[in-house]
XYZ file of C-alpha atoms in Angstrom:
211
model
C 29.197 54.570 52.727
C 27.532 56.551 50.365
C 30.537 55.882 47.466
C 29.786 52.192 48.498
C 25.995 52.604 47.905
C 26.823 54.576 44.535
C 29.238 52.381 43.408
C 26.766 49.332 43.504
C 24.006 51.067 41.974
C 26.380 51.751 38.810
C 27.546 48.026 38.807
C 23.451 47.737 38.872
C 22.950 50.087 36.057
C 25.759 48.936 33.935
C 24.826 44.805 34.633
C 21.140 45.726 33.416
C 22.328 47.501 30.533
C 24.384 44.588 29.491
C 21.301 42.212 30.289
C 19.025 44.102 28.479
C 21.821 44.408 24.865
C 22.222 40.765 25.264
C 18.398 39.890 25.677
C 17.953 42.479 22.153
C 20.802 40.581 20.744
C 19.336 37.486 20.837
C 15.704 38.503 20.172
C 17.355 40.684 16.756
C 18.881 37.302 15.342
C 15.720 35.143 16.220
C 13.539 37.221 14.130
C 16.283 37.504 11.520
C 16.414 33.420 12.030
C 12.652 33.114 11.255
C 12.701 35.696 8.478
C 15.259 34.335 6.777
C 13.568 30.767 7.293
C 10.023 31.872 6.199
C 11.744 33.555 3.042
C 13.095 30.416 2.389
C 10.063 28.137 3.007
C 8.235 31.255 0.718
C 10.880 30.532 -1.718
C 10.244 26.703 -1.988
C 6.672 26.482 -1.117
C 4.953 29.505 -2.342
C 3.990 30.149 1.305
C 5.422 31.284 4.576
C 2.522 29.968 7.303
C 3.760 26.896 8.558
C -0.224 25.396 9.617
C -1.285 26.159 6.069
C 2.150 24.070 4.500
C 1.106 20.881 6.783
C -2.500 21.691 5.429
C -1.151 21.676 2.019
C 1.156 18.972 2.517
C -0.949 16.262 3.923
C -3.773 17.463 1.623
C -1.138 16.442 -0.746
C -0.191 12.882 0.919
C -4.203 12.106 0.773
C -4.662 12.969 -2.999
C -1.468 11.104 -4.153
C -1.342 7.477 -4.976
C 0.529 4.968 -3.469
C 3.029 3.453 -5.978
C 2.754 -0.748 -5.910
C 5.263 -2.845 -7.303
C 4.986 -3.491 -11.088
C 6.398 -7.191 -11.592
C 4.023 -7.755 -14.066
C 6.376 -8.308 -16.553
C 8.254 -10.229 -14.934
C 5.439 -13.043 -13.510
C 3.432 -12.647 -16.644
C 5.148 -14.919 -18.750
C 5.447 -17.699 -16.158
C 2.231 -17.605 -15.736
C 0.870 -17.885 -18.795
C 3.469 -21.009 -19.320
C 1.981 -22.322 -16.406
C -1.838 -21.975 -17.299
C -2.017 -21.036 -21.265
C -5.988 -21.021 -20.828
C -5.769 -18.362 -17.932
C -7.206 -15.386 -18.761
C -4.906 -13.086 -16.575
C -6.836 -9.434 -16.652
C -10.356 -11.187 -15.566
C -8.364 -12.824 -12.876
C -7.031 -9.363 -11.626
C -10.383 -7.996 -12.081
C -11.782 -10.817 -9.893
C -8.986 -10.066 -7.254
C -9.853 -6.431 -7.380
C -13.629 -7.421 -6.775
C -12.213 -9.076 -3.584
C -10.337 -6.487 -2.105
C -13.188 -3.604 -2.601
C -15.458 -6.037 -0.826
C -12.363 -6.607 1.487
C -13.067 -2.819 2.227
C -16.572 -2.149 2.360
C -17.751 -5.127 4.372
C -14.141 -5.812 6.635
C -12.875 -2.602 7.230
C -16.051 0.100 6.632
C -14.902 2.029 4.604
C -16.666 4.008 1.567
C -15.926 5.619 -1.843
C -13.581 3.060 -2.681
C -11.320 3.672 -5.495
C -8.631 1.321 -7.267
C -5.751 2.841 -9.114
C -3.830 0.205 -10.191
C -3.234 -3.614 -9.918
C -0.480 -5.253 -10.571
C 1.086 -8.317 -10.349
C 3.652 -8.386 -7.223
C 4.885 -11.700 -6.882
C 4.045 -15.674 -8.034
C 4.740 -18.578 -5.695
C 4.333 -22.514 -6.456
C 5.207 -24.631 -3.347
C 2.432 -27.351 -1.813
C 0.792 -28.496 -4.297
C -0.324 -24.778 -4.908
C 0.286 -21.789 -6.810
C -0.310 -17.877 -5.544
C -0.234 -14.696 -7.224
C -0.290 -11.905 -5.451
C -1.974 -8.709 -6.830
C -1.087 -5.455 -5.474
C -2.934 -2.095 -5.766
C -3.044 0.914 -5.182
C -6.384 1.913 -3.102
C -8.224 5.069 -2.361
C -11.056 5.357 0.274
C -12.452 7.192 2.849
C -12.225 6.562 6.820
C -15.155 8.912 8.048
C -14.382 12.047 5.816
C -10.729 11.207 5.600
C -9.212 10.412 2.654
C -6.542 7.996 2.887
C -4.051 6.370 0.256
C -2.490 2.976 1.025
C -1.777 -0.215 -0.891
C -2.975 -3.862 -0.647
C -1.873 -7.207 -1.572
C -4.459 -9.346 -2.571
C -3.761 -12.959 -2.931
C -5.442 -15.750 -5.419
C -4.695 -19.328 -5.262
C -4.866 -22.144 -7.448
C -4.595 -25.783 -5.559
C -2.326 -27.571 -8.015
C -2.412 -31.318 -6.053
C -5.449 -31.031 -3.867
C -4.284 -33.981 -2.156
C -1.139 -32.617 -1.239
C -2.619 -29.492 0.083
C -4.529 -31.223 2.288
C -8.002 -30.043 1.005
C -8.885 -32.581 -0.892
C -13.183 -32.508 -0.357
C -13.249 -28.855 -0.755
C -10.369 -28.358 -4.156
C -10.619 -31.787 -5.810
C -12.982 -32.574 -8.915
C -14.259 -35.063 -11.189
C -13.706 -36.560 -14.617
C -17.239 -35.304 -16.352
C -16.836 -38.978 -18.329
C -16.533 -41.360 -15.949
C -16.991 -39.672 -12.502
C -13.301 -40.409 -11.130
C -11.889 -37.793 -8.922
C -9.425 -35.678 -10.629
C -6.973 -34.100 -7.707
C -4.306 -32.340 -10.103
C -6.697 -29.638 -11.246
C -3.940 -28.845 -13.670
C -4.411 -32.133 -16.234
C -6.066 -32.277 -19.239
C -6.847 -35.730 -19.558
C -7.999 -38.362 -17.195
C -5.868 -41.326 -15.204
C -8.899 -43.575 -14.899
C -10.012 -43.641 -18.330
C -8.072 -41.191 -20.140
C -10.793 -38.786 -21.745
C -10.320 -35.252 -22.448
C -11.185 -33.023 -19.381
C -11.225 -29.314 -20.395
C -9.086 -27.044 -18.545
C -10.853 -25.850 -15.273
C -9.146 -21.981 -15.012
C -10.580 -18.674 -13.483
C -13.218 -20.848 -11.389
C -10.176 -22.720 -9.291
C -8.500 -19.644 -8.526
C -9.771 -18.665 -4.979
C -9.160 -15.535 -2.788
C -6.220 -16.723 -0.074
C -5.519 -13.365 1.579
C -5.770 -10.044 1.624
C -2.991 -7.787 3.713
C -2.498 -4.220 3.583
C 1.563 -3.896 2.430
C-alpha cells in the first residue's frame, strides 16, 4: 500500500515537473515572440509601443491628403472646344465656393481647407453638360481632423427644352425678346442678331457627393 501511495506521488511529482517545463517553454518563446516582434516594429517604426504607433499612425491618416483623380488634362481640351468663352479656373473656383458652403452650412463642420480641385470627369447627355470637380478637403468634425474627398458637380443646360426646365434655364434674345432655349448659340432664330455668349452665369451647382 504504501509503494502504491509512493509510486503515485512520484507519477505526481514527475507530471508537475513536466507541466511546469512545458508552461516555461511556452512562456520563454512568447516573450522571445514579442521581443523579436517589437525589435522589428522598433526597426521599421522608430518605436516599439504599439498605442503610441496607432497614435502616430492615424495622426498620420488625419494630416495626409486624400489624392483625387487628375483628368484635367484629359477633359480640359473638350471643354474648352465645347465653350471657347469658358473661363475654366473661375468655374472651379465657383465649384470650390460650393462645396465649402456644402460643409459649413450641410454638414457643420469648421476650419475648412481645400487642397486641390481637379477636374474628374465631363458628361453631355439631355440636353446638358456636367463637369465634375473633385477635391481634396480638410476639416474638422468637433476637434477631429478628418481628410476625405468630394465631387462637386456644375451643370450647364445645353437645350433647356429638352431638359425639361425650360422657365427656370431658358433666356431671351436681348434684341427682340424671343426666347433663346439652346443657351449654347450665338446668334438668334427669330431675328438673327448677335447674342453674346452667356458662360460662367449658366453653369449651376447639380450635386455635391462625398467619393
Amino acid at each position: 500500500m504504501g509503494f502504491v501511495l509512493g509510486l503515485g506521488m512520484a507519477i505526481g511529482g514527475i507530471a508537475l515537473i513536466i507541466l511546469i517545463c512545458t508552461v516555461f517553454y511556452f512562456y520563454r518563446k512568447a516573450k522571445n515572440t514579442i521581443s523579436r516582434a517589437k525589435s522589428t516594429m522598433n526597426d521599421l517604426f522608430g518605436t516599439d509601443n504599439l498605442t503610441e504607433l496607432i497614435e502616430t499612425r492615424n495622426e498620420e491618416i488625419a494630416n495626409t491628403p486624400k489624392s483625387v483623380a487628375g483628368m484635367t488634362a484629359v477633359y480640359a481640351p473638350a471643354i474648352q472646344e465645347d465653350f471657347p468663352e469658358l473661363n475654366l479656373a473661375e468655374l472651379k473656383g465657383i465649384a470650390e465656393g460650393h462645396l465649402k458652403k456644402f460643409l459649413s452650412e450641410k454638414k457643420n463642420y469648421a476650419s475648412i481647407r481645400i487642397h486641390r480641385t481637379e477636374i474628374k470627369d465631363y458628361v453631355k447627355k439631355s440636353g446638358t453638360c456636367v463637369i465634375v470637380f473633385q477635391s481634396g478637403v480638410q476639416y474638422l468634425t468637433g476637434t477631429k481632423k478628418v481628410q476625405s474627398r468630394y465631387n462637386t458637380h456644375m451643370m450647364y443646360v445645353q437645350d433647356a427644352n429638352e431638359y425639361g426646365h425650360a422657365s427656370g434655364f431658358a433666356t431671351d434674345c436681348p434684341h427682340c425678346g424671343a426666347a433663346i432655349s439652346d443657351l449654347g448659340r450665338k446668334f438668334c432664330d427669330y431675328c438673327g442678331s448677335e447674342v453674346i455668349p452667356i458662360n460662367i452665369h449658366v453653369w449651376e451647382l447639380h450635386d455635391i457627393k462625398e467619393a
